[in-house]
Amino acid sequence: MFYLLLKYVILGPLLRLMFRPRIEGLEHVPESGAAIVAGNHLSFSDHFLMPAIIKRRITFLAKAEYFTGPGLKGRLTAAFFRSAGQIPVDRSGKEAGQAAIREGLCVLRKGELLGIYPEGTRSHDGRLYKGKVGVAAMALKAEVPVIPCAMIGTFEAQPPGQKVPNLRRVTIRFGEPLDFSRYYGMDGEKAVLRAVTDEIMYAILGLSGQEYVDKYAAVVKAEEAERAAARAKESRRFPRMPLS
């Protein structure tokens, strides 16, 4: 009930007014049956924009931090995501990833739509990063198609760290369903999972037109943070002398 209230009364109309989303390829999302919608992830707004325009209910795997925040704000955020039917995902290691796959499979086995961001985190610079193989594992285990989706303009509308989005038009573009039936029964083979994931990311890339980086976003973020820390440490050791 709360999901429908958000979609049709509270958030849905507001998001349509703020972002005036241009929808392309919505006919590729099946009207019934299980499927995975795999998209790029550029903004916090992505969590709400895609569900607002898809006719069917879609359940997303959301990072666990949304459910464990401290204080009143944290409790309200957790209640909001739970009420909207989102599933918390612990991203701390391999076992956590397996738990996320199990949760996703439960959704698919009920014949529902599952939304996932294969990059595993929001892009911090607007580029598309290497996908994690969990999306492939779920697609092959559940034997379902994958619909690629590109969010275009949401990075500019609400870049990382910006709480209040800019008012600008965005595009949500869906591609033709990807059929991986030729790989069914091979979900235990790492090379197959990598190949399927790369095909999904390539389809997203074709829809979004982003620059692609063949590294995990989390790794690049950590590397940039390390370099920034090193520069800060160096500047403290050798402060710039004022010009006389």
GROMACS .gro file of N, CA, C and O in nm, residues 96-218:
model
  492
   96ALA      N    1   2.869  -1.165   0.191
   96ALA     CA    2   2.761  -1.067   0.183
   96ALA      C    3   2.702  -1.065   0.043
   96ALA      O    4   2.581  -1.053   0.024
   97GLY      N    5   2.788  -1.078  -0.058
   97GLY     CA    6   2.741  -1.081  -0.195
   97GLY      C    7   2.653  -1.201  -0.223
   97GLY      O    8   2.552  -1.191  -0.294
   98GLN      N    9   2.688  -1.316  -0.165
   98GLN     CA   10   2.606  -1.436  -0.182
   98GLN      C   11   2.468  -1.417  -0.118
   98GLN      O   12   2.367  -1.465  -0.171
   99ALA      N   13   2.465  -1.350  -0.004
   99ALA     CA   14   2.337  -1.323   0.063
   99ALA      C   15   2.250  -1.234  -0.025
   99ALA      O   16   2.127  -1.253  -0.034
  100ALA      N   17   2.311  -1.136  -0.091
  100ALA     CA   18   2.235  -1.046  -0.179
  100ALA      C   19   2.177  -1.124  -0.297
  100ALA      O   20   2.064  -1.100  -0.338
  101ILE      N   21   2.256  -1.218  -0.350
  101ILE     CA   22   2.208  -1.300  -0.461
  101ILE      C   23   2.088  -1.384  -0.418
  101ILE      O   24   1.988  -1.394  -0.490
  102ARG      N   25   2.095  -1.440  -0.299
  102ARG     CA   26   1.983  -1.520  -0.248
  102ARG      C   27   1.857  -1.435  -0.234
  102ARG      O   28   1.746  -1.479  -0.269
  103GLU      N   29   1.873  -1.314  -0.184
  103GLU     CA   30   1.756  -1.225  -0.169
  103GLU      C   31   1.698  -1.190  -0.306
  103GLU      O   32   1.576  -1.188  -0.324
  104GLY      N   33   1.786  -1.161  -0.401
  104GLY     CA   34   1.739  -1.129  -0.535
  104GLY      C   35   1.666  -1.244  -0.600
  104GLY      O   36   1.564  -1.227  -0.667
  105LEU      N   37   1.717  -1.365  -0.580
  105LEU     CA   38   1.653  -1.484  -0.637
  105LEU      C   39   1.513  -1.506  -0.579
  105LEU      O   40   1.423  -1.552  -0.649
  106CYS      N   41   1.496  -1.473  -0.452
  106CYS     CA   42   1.363  -1.485  -0.390
  106CYS      C   43   1.262  -1.397  -0.462
  106CYS      O   44   1.147  -1.437  -0.484
  107VAL      N   45   1.304  -1.276  -0.497
  107VAL     CA   46   1.216  -1.184  -0.570
  107VAL      C   47   1.181  -1.241  -0.708
  107VAL      O   48   1.065  -1.243  -0.749
  108LEU      N   49   1.283  -1.290  -0.778
  108LEU     CA   50   1.262  -1.342  -0.913
  108LEU      C   51   1.176  -1.467  -0.914
  108LEU      O   52   1.095  -1.487  -1.005
  109ARG      N   53   1.192  -1.551  -0.814
  109ARG     CA   54   1.115  -1.676  -0.810
  109ARG      C   55   0.968  -1.651  -0.781
  109ARG      O   56   0.886  -1.740  -0.799
  110LYS      N   57   0.936  -1.530  -0.736
  110LYS     CA   58   0.796  -1.493  -0.717
  110LYS      C   59   0.738  -1.431  -0.844
  110LYS      O   60   0.624  -1.385  -0.845
  111GLY      N   61   0.817  -1.429  -0.950
  111GLY     CA   62   0.770  -1.375  -1.077
  111GLY      C   63   0.770  -1.224  -1.084
  111GLY      O   64   0.699  -1.166  -1.166
  112GLU      N   65   0.854  -1.160  -1.003
  112GLU     CA   66   0.854  -1.014  -0.995
  112GLU      C   67   0.974  -0.953  -1.068
  112GLU      O   68   1.064  -1.024  -1.114
  113LEU      N   69   0.975  -0.820  -1.076
  113LEU     CA   70   1.086  -0.746  -1.134
  113LEU      C   71   1.189  -0.714  -1.026
  113LEU      O   72   1.153  -0.669  -0.917
  114LEU      N   73   1.315  -0.735  -1.060
  114LEU     CA   74   1.425  -0.702  -0.969
  114LEU      C   75   1.511  -0.595  -1.034
  114LEU      O   76   1.553  -0.609  -1.149
  115GLY      N   77   1.536  -0.488  -0.962
  115GLY     CA   78   1.624  -0.383  -1.011
  115GLY      C   79   1.761  -0.393  -0.946
  115GLY      O   80   1.772  -0.419  -0.826
  116ILE      N   81   1.865  -0.374  -1.026
  116ILE     CA   82   2.001  -0.384  -0.971
  116ILE      C   83   2.094  -0.290  -1.047
  116ILE      O   84   2.075  -0.263  -1.167
  117TYR      N   85   2.192  -0.236  -0.975
  117TYR     CA   86   2.297  -0.156  -1.036
  117TYR      C   87   2.424  -0.240  -1.035
  117TYR      O   88   2.490  -0.253  -0.931
  118PRO      N   89   2.463  -0.299  -1.148
  118PRO     CA   90   2.579  -0.390  -1.150
  118PRO      C   91   2.710  -0.326  -1.105
  118PRO      O   92   2.801  -0.397  -1.060
  119GLU      N   93   2.722  -0.192  -1.116
  119GLU     CA   94   2.846  -0.127  -1.072
  119GLU      C   95   2.865  -0.140  -0.921
  119GLU      O   96   2.978  -0.126  -0.871
  120GLY      N   97   2.757  -0.161  -0.848
  120GLY     CA   98   2.767  -0.182  -0.704
  120GLY      C   99   2.767  -0.056  -0.621
  120GLY      O  100   2.752  -0.061  -0.499
  121THR      N  101   2.782   0.059  -0.685
  121THR     CA  102   2.782   0.188  -0.615
  121THR      C  103   2.758   0.298  -0.716
  121THR      O  104   2.769   0.275  -0.838
  122ARG      N  105   2.726   0.416  -0.668
  122ARG     CA  106   2.706   0.528  -0.760
  122ARG      C  107   2.838   0.571  -0.824
  122ARG      O  108   2.942   0.571  -0.760
  123SER      N  109   2.830   0.608  -0.949
  123SER     CA  110   2.946   0.666  -1.016
  123SER      C  111   2.974   0.803  -0.956
  123SER      O  112   2.884   0.885  -0.945
  124HIS      N  113   3.099   0.828  -0.919
  124HIS     CA  114   3.134   0.956  -0.856
  124HIS      C  115   3.174   1.062  -0.958
  124HIS      O  116   3.192   1.179  -0.923
  125ASP      N  117   3.188   1.021  -1.086
  125ASP     CA  118   3.233   1.117  -1.187
  125ASP      C  119   3.153   1.110  -1.317
  125ASP      O  120   3.192   1.170  -1.418
  126GLY      N  121   3.045   1.034  -1.317
  126GLY     CA  122   2.961   1.027  -1.435
  126GLY      C  123   3.000   0.921  -1.536
  126GLY      O  124   2.930   0.902  -1.636
  127ARG      N  125   3.111   0.851  -1.513
  127ARG     CA  126   3.154   0.745  -1.605
  127ARG      C  127   3.089   0.612  -1.566
  127ARG      O  128   3.040   0.596  -1.455
  128LEU      N  129   3.090   0.517  -1.659
  128LEU     CA  130   3.036   0.384  -1.635
  128LEU      C  131   3.150   0.290  -1.599
  128LEU      O  132   3.250   0.282  -1.671
  129TYR      N  133   3.133   0.217  -1.489
  129TYR     CA  134   3.241   0.132  -1.439
  129TYR      C  135   3.209  -0.017  -1.457
  129TYR      O  136   3.095  -0.056  -1.482
  130LYS      N  137   3.310  -0.098  -1.443
  130LYS     CA  138   3.301  -0.243  -1.456
  130LYS      C  139   3.193  -0.300  -1.366
  130LYS      O  140   3.179  -0.261  -1.250
  131GLY      N  141   3.114  -0.392  -1.418
  131GLY     CA  142   3.004  -0.450  -1.341
  131GLY      C  143   3.048  -0.569  -1.259
  131GLY      O  144   3.137  -0.646  -1.298
  132LYS      N  145   2.983  -0.587  -1.145
  132LYS     CA  146   3.006  -0.704  -1.062
  132LYS      C  147   2.918  -0.819  -1.113
  132LYS      O  148   2.810  -0.796  -1.166
  133VAL      N  149   2.966  -0.943  -1.091
  133VAL     CA  150   2.903  -1.058  -1.157
  133VAL      C  151   2.776  -1.108  -1.089
  133VAL      O  152   2.714  -1.203  -1.138
  134GLY      N  153   2.734  -1.046  -0.981
  134GLY     CA  154   2.611  -1.090  -0.914
  134GLY      C  155   2.490  -1.086  -1.005
  134GLY      O  156   2.403  -1.173  -0.998
  135VAL      N  157   2.482  -0.986  -1.092
  135VAL     CA  158   2.368  -0.976  -1.184
  135VAL      C  159   2.365  -1.096  -1.278
  135VAL      O  160   2.258  -1.150  -1.309
  136ALA      N  161   2.481  -1.140  -1.323
  136ALA     CA  162   2.488  -1.256  -1.411
  136ALA      C  163   2.448  -1.383  -1.337
  136ALA      O  164   2.374  -1.467  -1.391
  137ALA      N  165   2.495  -1.397  -1.214
  137ALA     CA  166   2.462  -1.516  -1.135
  137ALA      C  167   2.311  -1.528  -1.116
  137ALA      O  168   2.254  -1.637  -1.130
  138MET      N  169   2.246  -1.417  -1.087
  138MET     CA  170   2.101  -1.421  -1.067
  138MET      C  171   2.026  -1.450  -1.196
  138MET      O  172   1.929  -1.526  -1.199
  139ALA      N  173   2.071  -1.388  -1.306
  139ALA     CA  174   2.004  -1.409  -1.434
  139ALA      C  175   2.012  -1.555  -1.477
  139ALA      O  176   1.914  -1.612  -1.529
  140LEU      N  177   2.126  -1.619  -1.455
  140LEU     CA  178   2.144  -1.758  -1.498
  140LEU      C  179   2.076  -1.855  -1.403
  140LEU      O  180   2.016  -1.954  -1.446
  141LYS      N  181   2.086  -1.829  -1.272
  141LYS     CA  182   2.023  -1.918  -1.175
  141LYS      C  183   1.870  -1.915  -1.187
  141LYS      O  184   1.803  -2.018  -1.180
  142ALA      N  185   1.814  -1.796  -1.205
  142ALA     CA  186   1.669  -1.781  -1.214
  142ALA      C  187   1.617  -1.802  -1.356
  142ALA      O  188   1.496  -1.812  -1.377
  143GLU      N  189   1.711  -1.805  -1.454
  143GLU     CA  190   1.676  -1.822  -1.595
  143GLU      C  191   1.577  -1.715  -1.641
  143GLU      O  192   1.467  -1.743  -1.690
  144VAL      N  193   1.620  -1.590  -1.623
  144VAL     CA  194   1.535  -1.476  -1.660
  144VAL      C  195   1.610  -1.382  -1.752
  144VAL      O  196   1.734  -1.379  -1.752
  145PRO      N  197   1.539  -1.302  -1.831
  145PRO     CA  198   1.605  -1.203  -1.916
  145PRO      C  199   1.652  -1.083  -1.835
  145PRO      O  200   1.606  -1.060  -1.722
  146VAL      N  201   1.744  -1.007  -1.893
  146VAL     CA  202   1.794  -0.885  -1.831
  146VAL      C  203   1.763  -0.768  -1.923
  146VAL      O  204   1.798  -0.771  -2.042
  147ILE      N  205   1.693  -0.669  -1.869
  147ILE     CA  206   1.661  -0.548  -1.948
  147ILE      C  207   1.761  -0.440  -1.910
  147ILE      O  208   1.762  -0.393  -1.796
  148PRO      N  209   1.848  -0.398  -2.003
  148PRO     CA  210   1.942  -0.290  -1.973
  148PRO      C  211   1.870  -0.156  -1.966
  148PRO      O  212   1.773  -0.134  -2.040
  149CYS      N  213   1.916  -0.070  -1.878
  149CYS     CA  214   1.852   0.061  -1.861
  149CYS      C  215   1.959   0.167  -1.841
  149CYS      O  216   2.059   0.144  -1.771
  150ALA      N  217   1.940   0.281  -1.904
  150ALA     CA  218   2.034   0.393  -1.889
  150ALA      C  219   1.962   0.514  -1.833
  150ALA      O  220   1.861   0.558  -1.887
  151MET      N  221   2.015   0.565  -1.724
  151MET     CA  222   1.969   0.692  -1.669
  151MET      C  223   2.060   0.801  -1.728
  151MET      O  224   2.183   0.793  -1.714
  152ILE      N  225   2.002   0.898  -1.793
  152ILE     CA  226   2.079   1.002  -1.861
  152ILE      C  227   2.039   1.138  -1.806
  152ILE      O  228   1.922   1.175  -1.808
  153GLY      N  229   2.137   1.211  -1.754
  153GLY     CA  230   2.111   1.345  -1.701
  153GLY      C  231   2.092   1.350  -1.551
  153GLY      O  232   2.086   1.459  -1.493
  154THR      N  233   2.081   1.234  -1.484
  154THR     CA  234   2.059   1.237  -1.340
  154THR      C  235   2.185   1.277  -1.263
  154THR      O  236   2.175   1.329  -1.152
  155PHE      N  237   2.302   1.254  -1.323
  155PHE     CA  238   2.426   1.298  -1.257
  155PHE      C  239   2.429   1.450  -1.247
  155PHE      O  240   2.465   1.506  -1.144
  156GLU      N  241   2.389   1.516  -1.355
  156GLU     CA  242   2.384   1.663  -1.354
  156GLU      C  243   2.269   1.714  -1.268
  156GLU      O  244   2.279   1.822  -1.208
  157ALA      N  245   2.161   1.636  -1.262
  157ALA     CA  246   2.046   1.679  -1.182
  157ALA      C  247   2.075   1.671  -1.032
  157ALA      O  248   2.030   1.756  -0.955
  158GLN      N  249   2.147   1.566  -0.992
  158GLN     CA  250   2.180   1.551  -0.850
  158GLN      C  251   2.313   1.477  -0.836
  158GLN      O  252   2.314   1.356  -0.810
  159PRO      N  253   2.425   1.547  -0.852
  159PRO     CA  254   2.554   1.482  -0.839
  159PRO      C  255   2.579   1.435  -0.696
  159PRO      O  256   2.511   1.480  -0.603
  160PRO      N  257   2.674   1.345  -0.676
  160PRO     CA  258   2.701   1.292  -0.542
  160PRO      C  259   2.727   1.405  -0.442
  160PRO      O  260   2.801   1.500  -0.470
  161GLY      N  261   2.664   1.393  -0.325
  161GLY     CA  262   2.683   1.491  -0.219
  161GLY      C  263   2.584   1.605  -0.221
  161GLY      O  264   2.574   1.681  -0.124
  162GLN      N  265   2.509   1.620  -0.330
  162GLN     CA  266   2.411   1.728  -0.338
  162GLN      C  267   2.275   1.677  -0.291
  162GLN      O  268   2.221   1.583  -0.348
  163LYS      N  269   2.222   1.738  -0.187
  163LYS     CA  270   2.097   1.691  -0.127
  163LYS      C  271   1.974   1.735  -0.205
  163LYS      O  272   1.879   1.659  -0.222
  164VAL      N  273   1.974   1.858  -0.251
  164VAL     CA  274   1.858   1.911  -0.325
  164VAL      C  275   1.889   1.906  -0.474
  164VAL      O  276   1.985   1.968  -0.520
  165PRO      N  277   1.812   1.830  -0.551
  165PRO     CA  278   1.842   1.817  -0.694
  165PRO      C  279   1.814   1.943  -0.772
  165PRO      O  280   1.734   2.028  -0.732
  166ASN      N  281   1.884   1.956  -0.885
  166ASN     CA  282   1.858   2.065  -0.978
  166ASN      C  283   1.736   2.030  -1.063
  166ASN      O  284   1.708   1.913  -1.090
  167LEU      N  285   1.664   2.131  -1.103
  167LEU     CA  286   1.547   2.109  -1.188
  167LEU      C  287   1.593   2.103  -1.332
  167LEU      O  288   1.630   2.203  -1.391
  168ARG      N  289   1.594   1.983  -1.387
  168ARG     CA  290   1.634   1.965  -1.526
  168ARG      C  291   1.575   1.837  -1.580
  168ARG      O  292   1.544   1.744  -1.505
  169ARG      N  293   1.562   1.830  -1.709
  169ARG     CA  294   1.499   1.713  -1.771
  169ARG      C  295   1.600   1.599  -1.781
  169ARG      O  296   1.718   1.621  -1.811
  170VAL      N  297   1.551   1.478  -1.756
  170VAL     CA  298   1.635   1.359  -1.765
  170VAL      C  299   1.571   1.260  -1.862
  170VAL      O  300   1.453   1.272  -1.897
  171THR      N  301   1.651   1.163  -1.904
  171THR     CA  302   1.602   1.058  -1.993
  171THR      C  303   1.623   0.922  -1.928
  171THR      O  304   1.729   0.896  -1.868
  172ILE      N  305   1.523   0.836  -1.938
  172ILE     CA  306   1.534   0.698  -1.891
  172ILE      C  307   1.511   0.609  -2.012
  172ILE      O  308   1.403   0.609  -2.070
  173ARG      N  309   1.616   0.535  -2.051
  173ARG     CA  310   1.613   0.460  -2.176
  173ARG      C  311   1.631   0.310  -2.148
  173ARG      O  312   1.728   0.269  -2.084
  174PHE      N  313   1.535   0.230  -2.195
  174PHE     CA  314   1.541   0.084  -2.179
  174PHE      C  315   1.579   0.019  -2.312
  174PHE      O  316   1.532   0.061  -2.418
  175GLY      N  317   1.662  -0.085  -2.302
  175GLY     CA  318   1.700  -0.158  -2.422
  175GLY      C  319   1.624  -0.289  -2.434
  175GLY      O  320   1.548  -0.327  -2.344
  176GLU      N  321   1.644  -0.357  -2.544
  176GLU     CA  322   1.579  -0.486  -2.565
  176GLU      C  323   1.629  -0.588  -2.463
  176GLU      O  324   1.746  -0.586  -2.424
  177PRO      N  325   1.543  -0.678  -2.418
  177PRO     CA  326   1.583  -0.779  -2.320
  177PRO      C  327   1.700  -0.863  -2.372
  177PRO      O  328   1.702  -0.901  -2.490
  178LEU      N  329   1.794  -0.892  -2.285
  178LEU     CA  330   1.908  -0.976  -2.318
  178LEU      C  331   1.878  -1.119  -2.277
  178LEU      O  332   1.844  -1.146  -2.162
  179ASP      N  333   1.891  -1.210  -2.372
  179ASP     CA  334   1.860  -1.352  -2.349
  179ASP      C  335   1.990  -1.428  -2.329
  179ASP      O  336   2.075  -1.434  -2.419
  180PHE      N  337   2.005  -1.487  -2.210
  180PHE     CA  338   2.127  -1.564  -2.180
  180PHE      C  339   2.098  -1.713  -2.164
  180PHE      O  340   2.170  -1.784  -2.094
  181SER      N  341   1.994  -1.761  -2.232
  181SER     CA  342   1.956  -1.901  -2.218
  181SER      C  343   2.068  -1.995  -2.263
  181SER      O  344   2.074  -2.110  -2.217
  182ARG      N  345   2.156  -1.948  -2.351
  182ARG     CA  346   2.267  -2.032  -2.396
  182ARG      C  347   2.364  -2.064  -2.283
  182ARG      O  348   2.446  -2.157  -2.295
  183TYR      N  349   2.356  -1.989  -2.173
  183TYR     CA  350   2.445  -2.010  -2.060
  183TYR      C  351   2.377  -2.075  -1.939
  183TYR      O  352   2.442  -2.092  -1.835
  184TYR      N  353   2.248  -2.108  -1.951
  184TYR     CA  354   2.179  -2.167  -1.836
  184TYR      C  355   2.249  -2.296  -1.793
  184TYR      O  356   2.289  -2.377  -1.877
  185GLY      N  357   2.262  -2.312  -1.662
  185GLY     CA  358   2.331  -2.428  -1.608
  185GLY      C  359   2.481  -2.408  -1.593
  185GLY      O  360   2.552  -2.497  -1.545
  186MET      N  361   2.531  -2.290  -1.633
  186MET     CA  362   2.674  -2.262  -1.627
  186MET      C  363   2.706  -2.150  -1.529
  186MET      O  364   2.809  -2.084  -1.539
  187ASP      N  365   2.616  -2.128  -1.433
  187ASP     CA  366   2.634  -2.016  -1.339
  187ASP      C  367   2.749  -2.038  -1.241
  187ASP      O  368   2.783  -1.947  -1.166
  188GLY      N  369   2.809  -2.157  -1.241
  188GLY     CA  370   2.923  -2.182  -1.154
  188GLY      C  371   3.056  -2.153  -1.219
  188GLY      O  372   3.162  -2.166  -1.155
  189GLU      N  373   3.055  -2.114  -1.345
  189GLU     CA  374   3.180  -2.089  -1.419
  189GLU      C  375   3.211  -1.940  -1.421
  189GLU      O  376   3.135  -1.859  -1.474
  190LYS      N  377   3.325  -1.904  -1.364
  190LYS     CA  378   3.363  -1.763  -1.350
  190LYS      C  379   3.373  -1.692  -1.485
  190LYS      O  380   3.331  -1.577  -1.498
  191ALA      N  381   3.428  -1.761  -1.585
  191ALA     CA  382   3.444  -1.697  -1.716
  191ALA      C  383   3.308  -1.664  -1.777
  191ALA      O  384   3.292  -1.560  -1.843
  192VAL      N  385   3.210  -1.751  -1.756
  192VAL     CA  386   3.076  -1.728  -1.809
  192VAL      C  387   3.011  -1.609  -1.738
  192VAL      O  388   2.951  -1.522  -1.802
  193LEU      N  389   3.023  -1.605  -1.605
  193LEU     CA  390   2.966  -1.493  -1.529
  193LEU      C  391   3.027  -1.360  -1.574
  193LEU      O  392   2.956  -1.260  -1.587
  194ARG      N  393   3.158  -1.362  -1.600
  194ARG     CA  394   3.224  -1.239  -1.644
  194ARG      C  395   3.176  -1.198  -1.782
  194ARG      O  396   3.149  -1.080  -1.809
  195ALA      N  397   3.161  -1.296  -1.871
  195ALA     CA  398   3.117  -1.267  -2.007
  195ALA      C  399   2.975  -1.211  -2.009
  195ALA      O  400   2.945  -1.115  -2.081
  196VAL      N  401   2.886  -1.271  -1.929
  196VAL     CA  402   2.747  -1.224  -1.923
  196VAL      C  403   2.741  -1.083  -1.865
  196VAL      O  404   2.671  -0.995  -1.918
  197THR      N  405   2.816  -1.060  -1.758
  197THR     CA  406   2.817  -0.927  -1.696
  197THR      C  407   2.870  -0.822  -1.793
  197THR      O  408   2.813  -0.712  -1.804
  198ASP      N  409   2.977  -0.855  -1.864
  198ASP     CA  410   3.034  -0.759  -1.960
  198ASP      C  411   2.935  -0.729  -2.073
  198ASP      O  412   2.928  -0.615  -2.121
  199GLU      N  413   2.859  -0.830  -2.114
  199GLU     CA  414   2.757  -0.806  -2.219
  199GLU      C  415   2.649  -0.712  -2.168
  199GLU      O  416   2.601  -0.625  -2.243
  200ILE      N  417   2.610  -0.729  -2.043
  200ILE     CA  418   2.510  -0.640  -1.983
  200ILE      C  419   2.563  -0.497  -1.976
  200ILE      O  420   2.494  -0.401  -2.013
  201MET      N  421   2.687  -0.482  -1.931
  201MET     CA  422   2.747  -0.349  -1.919
  201MET      C  423   2.763  -0.284  -2.057
  201MET      O  424   2.746  -0.162  -2.072
  202TYR      N  425   2.797  -0.365  -2.157
  202TYR     CA  426   2.811  -0.310  -2.292
  202TYR      C  427   2.677  -0.259  -2.344
  202TYR      O  428   2.670  -0.155  -2.411
  203ALA      N  429   2.569  -0.331  -2.311
  203ALA     CA  430   2.435  -0.287  -2.353
  203ALA      C  431   2.398  -0.155  -2.284
  203ALA      O  432   2.341  -0.065  -2.347
  204ILE      N  433   2.430  -0.145  -2.155
  204ILE     CA  434   2.403  -0.020  -2.082
  204ILE      C  435   2.484   0.094  -2.142
  204ILE      O  436   2.435   0.206  -2.160
  205LEU      N  437   2.609   0.065  -2.176
  205LEU     CA  438   2.698   0.165  -2.236
  205LEU      C  439   2.641   0.216  -2.368
  205LEU      O  440   2.643   0.336  -2.396
  206GLY      N  441   2.588   0.123  -2.450
  206GLY     CA  442   2.530   0.163  -2.577
  206GLY      C  443   2.410   0.253  -2.561
  206GLY      O  444   2.383   0.340  -2.644
  207LEU      N  445   2.336   0.234  -2.452
  207LEU     CA  446   2.218   0.317  -2.426
  207LEU      C  447   2.254   0.453  -2.366
  207LEU      O  448   2.189   0.553  -2.393
  208SER      N  449   2.357   0.454  -2.282
  208SER     CA  450   2.389   0.576  -2.206
  208SER      C  451   2.489   0.667  -2.275
  208SER      O  452   2.488   0.788  -2.253
  209GLY      N  453   2.579   0.610  -2.356
  209GLY     CA  454   2.682   0.690  -2.420
  209GLY      C  455   2.790   0.739  -2.326
  209GLY      O  456   2.866   0.830  -2.359
  210GLN      N  457   2.800   0.678  -2.207
  210GLN     CA  458   2.901   0.719  -2.110
  210GLN      C  459   3.041   0.675  -2.152
  210GLN      O  460   3.058   0.585  -2.235
  211GLU      N  461   3.140   0.735  -2.090
  211GLU     CA  462   3.278   0.683  -2.101
  211GLU      C  463   3.288   0.561  -2.011
  211GLU      O  464   3.237   0.561  -1.899
  212TYR      N  465   3.352   0.455  -2.059
  212TYR     CA  466   3.361   0.331  -1.983
  212TYR      C  467   3.499   0.316  -1.919
  212TYR      O  468   3.601   0.346  -1.980
  213VAL      N  469   3.500   0.268  -1.795
  213VAL     CA  470   3.624   0.243  -1.722
  213VAL      C  471   3.626   0.095  -1.683
  213VAL      O  472   3.535   0.049  -1.613
  214ASP      N  473   3.727   0.022  -1.726
  214ASP     CA  474   3.733  -0.122  -1.701
  214ASP      C  475   3.794  -0.151  -1.563
  214ASP      O  476   3.887  -0.232  -1.549
  215LYS      N  477   3.741  -0.085  -1.464
  215LYS     CA  478   3.781  -0.106  -1.324
  215LYS      C  479   3.656  -0.088  -1.240
  215LYS      O  480   3.562  -0.018  -1.279
  216TYR      N  481   3.655  -0.149  -1.121
  216TYR     CA  482   3.541  -0.133  -1.032
  216TYR      C  483   3.538   0.009  -0.975
  216TYR      O  484   3.643   0.065  -0.938
  217ALA      N  485   3.420   0.066  -0.967
  217ALA     CA  486   3.405   0.203  -0.918
  217ALA      C  487   3.460   0.217  -0.776
  217ALA      O  488   3.524   0.317  -0.743
  218ALA      N  489   3.434   0.118  -0.691
  218ALA     CA  490   3.480   0.126  -0.552
  218ALA      C  491   3.632   0.131  -0.545
  218ALA      O  492   3.689   0.200  -0.460
   0.00000   0.00000   0.00000
